Short mmCIF file of C-alpha atoms and ligand atoms in Angstrom, two decimals:
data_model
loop_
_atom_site.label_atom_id
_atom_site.label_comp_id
_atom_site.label_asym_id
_atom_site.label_seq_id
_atom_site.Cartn_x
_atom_site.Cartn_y
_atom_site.Cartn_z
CA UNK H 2 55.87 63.22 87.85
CA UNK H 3 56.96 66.60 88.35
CA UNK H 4 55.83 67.56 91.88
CA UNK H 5 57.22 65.64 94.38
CA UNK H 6 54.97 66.91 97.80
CA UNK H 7 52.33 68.82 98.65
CA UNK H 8 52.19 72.04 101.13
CA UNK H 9 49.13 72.60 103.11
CA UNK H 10 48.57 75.95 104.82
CA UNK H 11 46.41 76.73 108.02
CA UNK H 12 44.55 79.92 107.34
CA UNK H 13 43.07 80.76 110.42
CA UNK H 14 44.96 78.73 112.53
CA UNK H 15 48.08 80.46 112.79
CA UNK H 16 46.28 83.17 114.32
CA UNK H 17 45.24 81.27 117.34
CA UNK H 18 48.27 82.14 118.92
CA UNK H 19 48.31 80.57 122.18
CA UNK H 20 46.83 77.42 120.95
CA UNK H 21 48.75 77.25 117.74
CA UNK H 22 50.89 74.12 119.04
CA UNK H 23 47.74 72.23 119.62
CA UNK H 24 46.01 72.99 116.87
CA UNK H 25 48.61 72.27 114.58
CA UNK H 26 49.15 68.92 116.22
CA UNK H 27 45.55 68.12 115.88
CA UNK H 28 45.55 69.00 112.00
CA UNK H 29 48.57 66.71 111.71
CA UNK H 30 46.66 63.49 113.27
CA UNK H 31 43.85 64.35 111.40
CA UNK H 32 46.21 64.42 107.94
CA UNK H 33 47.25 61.57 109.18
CA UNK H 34 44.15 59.58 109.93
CA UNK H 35 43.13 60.51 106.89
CA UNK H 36 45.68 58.94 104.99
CA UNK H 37 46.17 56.09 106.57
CA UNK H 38 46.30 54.09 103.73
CA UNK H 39 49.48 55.48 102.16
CA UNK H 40 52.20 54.64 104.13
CA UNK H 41 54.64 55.76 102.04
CA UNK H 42 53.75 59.58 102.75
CA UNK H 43 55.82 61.57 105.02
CA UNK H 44 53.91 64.32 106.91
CA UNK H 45 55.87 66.62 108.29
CA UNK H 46 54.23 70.18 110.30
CA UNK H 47 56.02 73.49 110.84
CA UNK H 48 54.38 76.86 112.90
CA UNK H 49 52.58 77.86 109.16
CA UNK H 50 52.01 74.54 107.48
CA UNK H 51 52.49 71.34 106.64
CA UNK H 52 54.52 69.30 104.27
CA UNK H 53 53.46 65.65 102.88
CA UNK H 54 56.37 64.31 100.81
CA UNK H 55 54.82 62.10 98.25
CA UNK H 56 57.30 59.43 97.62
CA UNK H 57 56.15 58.63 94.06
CA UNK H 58 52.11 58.69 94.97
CA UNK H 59 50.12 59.91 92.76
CA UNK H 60 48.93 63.45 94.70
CA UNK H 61 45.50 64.02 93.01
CA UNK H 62 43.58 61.05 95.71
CA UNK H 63 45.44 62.82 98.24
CA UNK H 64 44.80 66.51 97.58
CA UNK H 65 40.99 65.36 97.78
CA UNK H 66 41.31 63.85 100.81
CA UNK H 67 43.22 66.80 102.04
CA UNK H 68 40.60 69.27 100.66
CA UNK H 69 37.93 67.75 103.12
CA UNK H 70 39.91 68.01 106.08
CA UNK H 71 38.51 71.43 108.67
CA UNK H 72 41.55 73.27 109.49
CA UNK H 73 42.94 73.16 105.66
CA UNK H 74 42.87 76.32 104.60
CA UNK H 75 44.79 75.98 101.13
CA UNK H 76 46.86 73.35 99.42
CA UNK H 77 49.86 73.27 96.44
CA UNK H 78 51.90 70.91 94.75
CA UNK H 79 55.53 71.68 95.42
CA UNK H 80 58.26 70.55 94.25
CA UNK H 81 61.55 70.87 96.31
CA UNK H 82 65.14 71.46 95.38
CA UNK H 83 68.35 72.58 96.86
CA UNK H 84 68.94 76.12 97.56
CA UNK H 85 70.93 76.35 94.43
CA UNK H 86 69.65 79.00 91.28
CA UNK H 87 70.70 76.48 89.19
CA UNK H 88 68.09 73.61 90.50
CA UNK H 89 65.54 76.29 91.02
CA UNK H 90 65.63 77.60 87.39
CA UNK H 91 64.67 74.14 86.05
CA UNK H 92 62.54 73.68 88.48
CA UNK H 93 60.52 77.15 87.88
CA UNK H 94 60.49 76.46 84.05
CA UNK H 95 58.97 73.04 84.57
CA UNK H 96 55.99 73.99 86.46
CA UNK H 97 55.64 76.86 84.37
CA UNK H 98 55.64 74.31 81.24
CA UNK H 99 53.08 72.56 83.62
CA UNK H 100 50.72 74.86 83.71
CA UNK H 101 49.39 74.48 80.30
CA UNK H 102 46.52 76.71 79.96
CA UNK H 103 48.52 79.83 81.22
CA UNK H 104 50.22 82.12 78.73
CA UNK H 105 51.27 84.74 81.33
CA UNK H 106 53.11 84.54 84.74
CA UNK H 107 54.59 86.24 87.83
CA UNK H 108 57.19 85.18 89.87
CA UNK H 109 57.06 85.82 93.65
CA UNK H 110 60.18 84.96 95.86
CA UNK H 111 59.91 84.74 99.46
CA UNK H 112 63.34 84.13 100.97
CA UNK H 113 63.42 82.91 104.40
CA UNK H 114 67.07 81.92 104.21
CA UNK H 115 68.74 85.18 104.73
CA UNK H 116 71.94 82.94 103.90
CA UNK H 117 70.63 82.62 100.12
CA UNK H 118 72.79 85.15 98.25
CA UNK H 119 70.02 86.79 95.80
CA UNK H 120 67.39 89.09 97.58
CA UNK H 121 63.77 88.24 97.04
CA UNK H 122 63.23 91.08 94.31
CA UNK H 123 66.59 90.41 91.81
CA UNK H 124 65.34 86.80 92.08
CA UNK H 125 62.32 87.38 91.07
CA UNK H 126 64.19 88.60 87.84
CA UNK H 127 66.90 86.05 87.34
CA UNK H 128 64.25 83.32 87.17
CA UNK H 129 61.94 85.61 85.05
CA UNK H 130 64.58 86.01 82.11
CA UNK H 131 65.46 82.51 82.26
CA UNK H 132 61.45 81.52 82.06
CA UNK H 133 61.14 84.45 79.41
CA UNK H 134 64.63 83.28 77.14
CA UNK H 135 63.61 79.57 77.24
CA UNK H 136 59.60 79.38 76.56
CA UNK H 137 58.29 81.08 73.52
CA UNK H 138 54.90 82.56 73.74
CA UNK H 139 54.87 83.46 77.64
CA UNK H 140 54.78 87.39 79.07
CA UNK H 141 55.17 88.65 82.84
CA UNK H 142 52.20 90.19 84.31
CA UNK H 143 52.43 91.13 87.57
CA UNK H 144 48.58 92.24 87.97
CA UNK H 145 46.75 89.41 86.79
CA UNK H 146 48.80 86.68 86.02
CA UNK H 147 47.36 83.02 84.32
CA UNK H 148 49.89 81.68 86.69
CA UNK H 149 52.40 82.70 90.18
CA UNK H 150 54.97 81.05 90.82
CA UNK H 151 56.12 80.82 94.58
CA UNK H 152 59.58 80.10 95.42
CA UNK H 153 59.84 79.67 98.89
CA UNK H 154 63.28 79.66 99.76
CA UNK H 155 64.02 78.01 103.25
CA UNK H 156 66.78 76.55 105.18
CA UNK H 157 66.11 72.61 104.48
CA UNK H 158 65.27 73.83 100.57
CA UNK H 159 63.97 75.70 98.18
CA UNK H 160 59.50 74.80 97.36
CA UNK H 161 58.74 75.93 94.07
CA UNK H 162 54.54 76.16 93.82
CA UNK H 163 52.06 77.12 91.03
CA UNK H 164 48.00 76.68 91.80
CA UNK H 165 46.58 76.86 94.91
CA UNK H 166 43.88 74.81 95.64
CA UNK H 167 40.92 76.05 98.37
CA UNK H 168 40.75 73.79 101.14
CA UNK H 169 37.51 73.24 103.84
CA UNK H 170 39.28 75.94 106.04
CA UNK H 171 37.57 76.36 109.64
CA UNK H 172 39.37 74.54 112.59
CA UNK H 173 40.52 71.28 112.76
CA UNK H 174 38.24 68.39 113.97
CA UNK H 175 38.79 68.35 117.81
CA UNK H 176 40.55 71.10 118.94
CA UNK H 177 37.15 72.54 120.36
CA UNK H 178 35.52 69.63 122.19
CA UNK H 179 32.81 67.57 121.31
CA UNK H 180 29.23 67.84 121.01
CA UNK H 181 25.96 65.77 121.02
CA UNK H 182 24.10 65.83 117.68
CA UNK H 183 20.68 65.65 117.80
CA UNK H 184 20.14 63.41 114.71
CA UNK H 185 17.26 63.09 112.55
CA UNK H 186 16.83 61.74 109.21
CA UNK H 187 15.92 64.94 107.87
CA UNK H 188 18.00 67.82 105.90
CA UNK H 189 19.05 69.76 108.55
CA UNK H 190 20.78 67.73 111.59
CA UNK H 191 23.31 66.25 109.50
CA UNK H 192 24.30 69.97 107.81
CA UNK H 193 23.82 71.28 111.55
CA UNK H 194 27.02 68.56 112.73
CA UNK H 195 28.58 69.45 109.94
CA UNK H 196 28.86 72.96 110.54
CA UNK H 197 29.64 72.00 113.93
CA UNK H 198 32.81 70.47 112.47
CA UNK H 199 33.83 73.11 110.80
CA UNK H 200 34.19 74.94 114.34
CA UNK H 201 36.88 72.00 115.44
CA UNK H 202 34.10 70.44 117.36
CA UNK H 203 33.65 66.71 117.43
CA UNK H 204 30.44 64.87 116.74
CA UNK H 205 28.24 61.99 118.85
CA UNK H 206 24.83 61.45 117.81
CA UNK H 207 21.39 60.70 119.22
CA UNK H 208 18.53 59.03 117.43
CA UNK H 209 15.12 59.02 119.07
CA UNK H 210 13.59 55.97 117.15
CA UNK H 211 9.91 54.56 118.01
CA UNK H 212 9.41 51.45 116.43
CA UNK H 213 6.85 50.05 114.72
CA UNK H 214 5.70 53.53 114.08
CA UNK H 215 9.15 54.43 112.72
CA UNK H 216 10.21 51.99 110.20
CA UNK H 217 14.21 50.01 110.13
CA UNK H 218 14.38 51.71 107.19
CA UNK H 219 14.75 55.63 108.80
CA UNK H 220 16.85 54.12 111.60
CA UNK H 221 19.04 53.01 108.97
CA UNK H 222 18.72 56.42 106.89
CA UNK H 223 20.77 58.02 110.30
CA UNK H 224 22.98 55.77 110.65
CA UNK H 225 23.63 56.11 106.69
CA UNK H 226 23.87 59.76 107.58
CA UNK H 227 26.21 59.29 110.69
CA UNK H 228 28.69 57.14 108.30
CA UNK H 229 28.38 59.84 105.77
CA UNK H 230 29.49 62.34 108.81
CA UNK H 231 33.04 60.63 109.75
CA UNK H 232 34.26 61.33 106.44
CA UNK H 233 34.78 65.31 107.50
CA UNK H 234 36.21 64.18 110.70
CA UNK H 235 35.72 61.66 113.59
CA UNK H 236 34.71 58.43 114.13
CA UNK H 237 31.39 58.69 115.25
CA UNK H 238 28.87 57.00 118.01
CA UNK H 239 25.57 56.74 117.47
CA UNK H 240 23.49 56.28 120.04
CA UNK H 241 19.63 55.16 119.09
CA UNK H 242 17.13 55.66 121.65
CA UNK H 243 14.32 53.68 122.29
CA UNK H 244 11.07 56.53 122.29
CA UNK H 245 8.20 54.30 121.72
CA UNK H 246 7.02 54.17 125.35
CA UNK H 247 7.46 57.77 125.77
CA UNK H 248 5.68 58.79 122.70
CA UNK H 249 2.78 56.54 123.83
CA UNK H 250 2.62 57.81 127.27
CA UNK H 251 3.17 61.58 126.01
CA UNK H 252 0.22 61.10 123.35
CA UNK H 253 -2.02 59.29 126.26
CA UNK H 254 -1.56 62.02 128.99
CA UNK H 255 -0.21 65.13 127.54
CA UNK H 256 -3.43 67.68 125.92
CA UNK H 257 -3.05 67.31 122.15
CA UNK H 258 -1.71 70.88 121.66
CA UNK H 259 1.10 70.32 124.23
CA UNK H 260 2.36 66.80 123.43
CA UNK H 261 4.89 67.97 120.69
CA UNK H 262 6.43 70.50 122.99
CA UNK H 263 6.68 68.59 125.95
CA UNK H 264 7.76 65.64 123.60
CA UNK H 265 10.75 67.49 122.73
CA UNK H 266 11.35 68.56 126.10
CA UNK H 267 11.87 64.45 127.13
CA UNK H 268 14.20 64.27 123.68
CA UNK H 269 16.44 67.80 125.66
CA UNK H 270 16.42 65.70 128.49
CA UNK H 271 17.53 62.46 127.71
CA UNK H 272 20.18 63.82 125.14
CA UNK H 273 21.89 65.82 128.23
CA UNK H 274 21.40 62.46 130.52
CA UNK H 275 23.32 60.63 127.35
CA UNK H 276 25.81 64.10 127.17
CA UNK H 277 26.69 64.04 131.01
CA UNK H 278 27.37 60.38 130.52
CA UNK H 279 30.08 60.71 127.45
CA UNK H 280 31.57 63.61 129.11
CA UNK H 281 30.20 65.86 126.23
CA UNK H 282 29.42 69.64 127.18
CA UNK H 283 26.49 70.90 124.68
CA UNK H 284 23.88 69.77 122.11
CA UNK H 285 23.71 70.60 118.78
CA UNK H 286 20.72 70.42 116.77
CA UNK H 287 19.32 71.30 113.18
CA UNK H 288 17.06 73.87 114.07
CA UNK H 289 16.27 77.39 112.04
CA UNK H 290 13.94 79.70 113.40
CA UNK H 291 10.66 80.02 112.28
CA UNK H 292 10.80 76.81 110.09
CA UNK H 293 8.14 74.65 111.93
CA UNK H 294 5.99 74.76 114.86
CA UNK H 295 8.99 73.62 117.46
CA UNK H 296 11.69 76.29 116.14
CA UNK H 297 9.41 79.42 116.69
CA UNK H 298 10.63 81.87 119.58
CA UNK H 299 8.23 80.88 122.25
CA UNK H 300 8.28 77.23 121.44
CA UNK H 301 12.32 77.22 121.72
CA UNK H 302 11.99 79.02 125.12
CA UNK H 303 9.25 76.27 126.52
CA UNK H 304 11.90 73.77 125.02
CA UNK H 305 15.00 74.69 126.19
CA UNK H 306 13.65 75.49 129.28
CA UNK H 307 14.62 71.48 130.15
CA UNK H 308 18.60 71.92 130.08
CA UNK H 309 21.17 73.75 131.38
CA UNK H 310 23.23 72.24 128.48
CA UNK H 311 24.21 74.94 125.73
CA UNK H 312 21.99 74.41 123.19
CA UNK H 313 23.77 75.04 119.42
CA UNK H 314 21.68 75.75 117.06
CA UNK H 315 24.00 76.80 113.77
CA UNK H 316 21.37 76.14 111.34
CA UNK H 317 19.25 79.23 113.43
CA UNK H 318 19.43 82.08 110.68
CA UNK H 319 19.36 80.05 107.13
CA UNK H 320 16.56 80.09 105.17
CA UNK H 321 16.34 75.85 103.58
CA UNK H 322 17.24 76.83 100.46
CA UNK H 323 21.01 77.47 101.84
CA UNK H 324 21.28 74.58 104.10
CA UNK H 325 19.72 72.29 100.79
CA UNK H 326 23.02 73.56 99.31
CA UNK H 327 24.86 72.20 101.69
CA UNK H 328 23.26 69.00 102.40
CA UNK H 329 23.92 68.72 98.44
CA UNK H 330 27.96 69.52 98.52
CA UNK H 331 28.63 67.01 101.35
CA UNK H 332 26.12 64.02 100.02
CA UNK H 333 23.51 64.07 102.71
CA UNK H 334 20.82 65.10 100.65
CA UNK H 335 20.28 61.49 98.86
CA UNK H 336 20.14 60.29 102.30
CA UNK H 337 18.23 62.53 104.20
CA UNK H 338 15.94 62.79 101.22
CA UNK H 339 14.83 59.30 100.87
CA UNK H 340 10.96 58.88 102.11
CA UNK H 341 10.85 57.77 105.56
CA UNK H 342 8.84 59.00 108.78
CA UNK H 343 10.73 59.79 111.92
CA UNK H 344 9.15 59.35 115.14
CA UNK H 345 8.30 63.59 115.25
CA UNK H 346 6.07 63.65 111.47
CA UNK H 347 4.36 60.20 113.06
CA UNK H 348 3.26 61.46 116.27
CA UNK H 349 3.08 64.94 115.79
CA UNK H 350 -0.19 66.71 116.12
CA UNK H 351 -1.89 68.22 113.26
CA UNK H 352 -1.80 71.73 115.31
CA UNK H 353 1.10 71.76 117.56
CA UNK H 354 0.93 75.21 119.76
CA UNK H 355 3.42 77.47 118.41
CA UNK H 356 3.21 79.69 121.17
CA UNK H 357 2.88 77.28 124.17
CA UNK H 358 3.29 78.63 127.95
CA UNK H 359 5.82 77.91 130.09
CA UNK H 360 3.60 76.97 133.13
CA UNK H 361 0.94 75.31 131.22
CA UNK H 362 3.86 72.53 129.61
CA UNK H 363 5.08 72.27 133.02
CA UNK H 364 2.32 71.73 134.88
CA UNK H 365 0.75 69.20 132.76
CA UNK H 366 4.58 67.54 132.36
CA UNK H 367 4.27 67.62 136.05
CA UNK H 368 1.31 65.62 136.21
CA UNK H 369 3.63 62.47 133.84
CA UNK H 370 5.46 60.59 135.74
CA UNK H 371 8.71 59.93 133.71
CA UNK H 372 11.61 59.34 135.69
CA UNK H 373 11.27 55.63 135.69
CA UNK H 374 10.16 55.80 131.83
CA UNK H 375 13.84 57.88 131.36
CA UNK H 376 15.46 55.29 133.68
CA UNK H 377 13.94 52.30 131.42
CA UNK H 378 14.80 54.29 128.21
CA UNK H 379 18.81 54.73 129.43
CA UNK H 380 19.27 50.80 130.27
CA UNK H 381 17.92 50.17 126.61
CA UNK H 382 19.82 52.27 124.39
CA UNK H 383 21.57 50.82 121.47
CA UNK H 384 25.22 52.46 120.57
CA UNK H 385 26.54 52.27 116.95
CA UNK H 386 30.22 53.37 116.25
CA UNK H 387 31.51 54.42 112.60
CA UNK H 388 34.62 54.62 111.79
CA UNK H 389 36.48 57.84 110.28
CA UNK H 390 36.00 57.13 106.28
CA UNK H 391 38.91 57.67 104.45
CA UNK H 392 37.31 57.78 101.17
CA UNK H 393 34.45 59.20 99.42
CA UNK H 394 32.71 56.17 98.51
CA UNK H 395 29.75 55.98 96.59
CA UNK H 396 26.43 54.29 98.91
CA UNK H 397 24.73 57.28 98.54
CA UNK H 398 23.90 56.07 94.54
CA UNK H 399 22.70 52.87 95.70
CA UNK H 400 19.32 54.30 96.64
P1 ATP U 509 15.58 67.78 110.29
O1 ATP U 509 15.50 68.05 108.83
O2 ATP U 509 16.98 67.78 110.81
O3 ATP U 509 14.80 66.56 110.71
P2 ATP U 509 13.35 69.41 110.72
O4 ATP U 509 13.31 70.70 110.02
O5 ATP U 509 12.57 68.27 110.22
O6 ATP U 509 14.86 68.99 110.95
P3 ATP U 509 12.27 68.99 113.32
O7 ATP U 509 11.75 67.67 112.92
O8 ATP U 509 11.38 69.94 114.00
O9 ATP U 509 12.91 69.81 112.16
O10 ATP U 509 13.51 68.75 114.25
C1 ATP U 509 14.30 69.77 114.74
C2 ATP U 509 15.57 69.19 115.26
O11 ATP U 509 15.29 68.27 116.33
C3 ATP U 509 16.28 68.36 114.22
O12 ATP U 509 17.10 69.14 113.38
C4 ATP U 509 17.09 67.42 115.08
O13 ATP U 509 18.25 68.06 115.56
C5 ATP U 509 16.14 67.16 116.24
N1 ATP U 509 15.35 65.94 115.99
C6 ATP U 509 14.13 65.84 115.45
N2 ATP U 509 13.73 64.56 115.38
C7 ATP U 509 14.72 63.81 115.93
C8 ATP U 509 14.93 62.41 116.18
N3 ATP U 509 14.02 61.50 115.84
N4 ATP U 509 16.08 62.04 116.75
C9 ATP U 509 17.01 62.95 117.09
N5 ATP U 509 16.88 64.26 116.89
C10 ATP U 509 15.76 64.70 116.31
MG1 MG U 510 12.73 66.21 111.16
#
């Protein structure tokens, strides 16, 4: 094997100037999580990227892993040599010979070294004519090469890099906090926390879950979906609420127009009891304006009414068709797609108000007495932890 590590750079990150330092850090103990289970890698991080020295793995597992990883914005092979034109030249025609497809390259020096005795430009030309005088059916384009060679010329050595590959850029996963994931079994929660992710945020989850009516089966399709979550970034709690009682008590006493809204209201209000308790500062949930009777204007404003908590909603402009796409590129559509009721489709009225007023839901949620119904609900609740998943595995195809 030719390449002997792979270079990771931050994108975005090395702007955050301040927090650089703990950004970085957190990327690196994410990388590292991540692969875990090759302990032969060296992972090394400098102010604009990382190095994993590959000790004779084979990188393609790795580079997949990598690619997942928030905070990644690109990643190379690389292979490293001294600071010697000699080593370099070899090394420059044998990921050019690499690169099999390409019949036309450009060399780009950047020399960091300022002891290196060849300026960035003239190198660029030494290792040109050598490519040029020892390949046969190559040319130089500058403008749109097949393939650009980076030779990166630095005081520990010389990294010699072809293709880059796109990584999940964003932030990496918590270097912004955590959040509380409202968790369905539907398609949107699950793309909402992953967004989420994407922001640096960690996830926990809630599950409001009202046996009989809901089955084990949809209890298990979150938990399916949590487990599917860690693989992007954290280990992640689950917390399953019991909502039976609630529901009951909400469909006996609540007029039939008003029972959905106040319904969620209780699910706001027992996710920031559950926040305040993990030390969690907002709630996140899948909502997109407009899509059913609980996500238009007035219905959010009667809703939200309930918490102080911020409320994230990053699923709030895309039409389904987007966030299907999504759901599809990180495997949560087989889940989220498989046909069972949650607790809102069961009890949910046939016409739910979807402009209900703020003094009419709070009157007649003043008239329900729930505190000892919330207090009940808070000693019962079940908490599931997954682990981080290093690997893509395949459950999803079992269904
Ligand atoms: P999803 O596809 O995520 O279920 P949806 O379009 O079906 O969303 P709703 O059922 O109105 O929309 O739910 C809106 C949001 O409320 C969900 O995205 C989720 O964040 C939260 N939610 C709904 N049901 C539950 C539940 N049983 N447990 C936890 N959160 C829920
Ligand atoms: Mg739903």
């Amino acid at each position: 094997m030719l390449y002997d590590h792979i270079l990771i750079r931050y994108g975005e990150l090395s702007l955050k100037n301040k927090n650089r330092k703990k950004f970085i850090y957190q990327l690196h103990e994410n990388v590292r999580t991540k692969l875990i289970n090759y302990p032969e890698l060296k992972i090394k991080n400098s102010r604009d990227r990382m190095t994993i020295l590959l000790n004779g793995q084979d990188p393609e597992p790795i580079i997949e892993a990598c690619q997942t990883i928030y905070g990644v914005q690109s990643l190379s092979l690389a292979i490293k040599v001294d600071n010697d034109t000699e080593q370099i030249k070899h090394a420059a025609l044998q990921a050019l010979k690499e690169a099999t497809d390409a019949r036309t390259f450009k060399i780009t020096t950047k020399r960091a070294d300022k002891d290196f005795p060849i300026g960035s430009q003239e190198f660029n030309h030494v290792i040109g004519s050598h490519l040029l005088t020892n390949t046969e059916d190559y040319t130089v384009d500058v403008h749109h090469p097949d393939v650009e060679l980076h030779i990166d010329i630095r005081k520990q050595g010389t990294y010699i890099t072809s293709t880059r590959i796109k990584g999940a850029g964003g932030l990496p996963v918590g270097s912004a906090g955590k959040t509380l994931l409202l968790l369905s079994g539907g398609l949107d929660s699950p793309v909402a926390g992953y967004l989420m992710m994407g922001r640096g945020v960690k996830l926990e989850a809630v599950h409001f879950h009202s046996p009989p009516y809901t089955s084990e089966a949809a209890k298990q399709k979150v938990l399916d979906l949590a487990d599917r979550l860690t693989f992007f970034g954290n280990e992640i709690k689950v917390h399953i609420v019991p909502f039976t009682a609630l529901q009951q008590k909400i469909h006996r006493e609540i007029p039939y127009g008003y029972s959905m809204t106040v319904m969620r209201r209780m699910m706001l209000k027992i996710s920031e009891k559950i926040a305040a308790k993990e030390n969690i500062l907002s709630l996140t949930t899948g909502e997109s304006l407009g899509q059913v009777a609980s996500q238009t204007m007035e219905s959010m404003h009667a809703i939200n009414e309930v918490t102080n908590y911020p409320l994230l909603r990053p699923l709030v402009s895309m039409d389904k068709e987007a966030i299907i796409r999504i759901s599809q590129q990180i495997d949560t559509y087989d889940i989220s797609t498989r046909p069972y009721e949650d607790c809102c489709t069961v009890f949910v009225p046939n016409a739910p108000k979807t402009k209900p007023k703020l003094d009419k839901v709070k009157y007649f949620e003043g008239l329900m007495d729930v505190e000892g119904d919330i207090t009940d609900i808070m000693n019962d609740i079940e908490t599931i932890t997954f682990p981080l998943k290093q690997e893509k595995d395949t459950f999803a195809d079992l269904f």
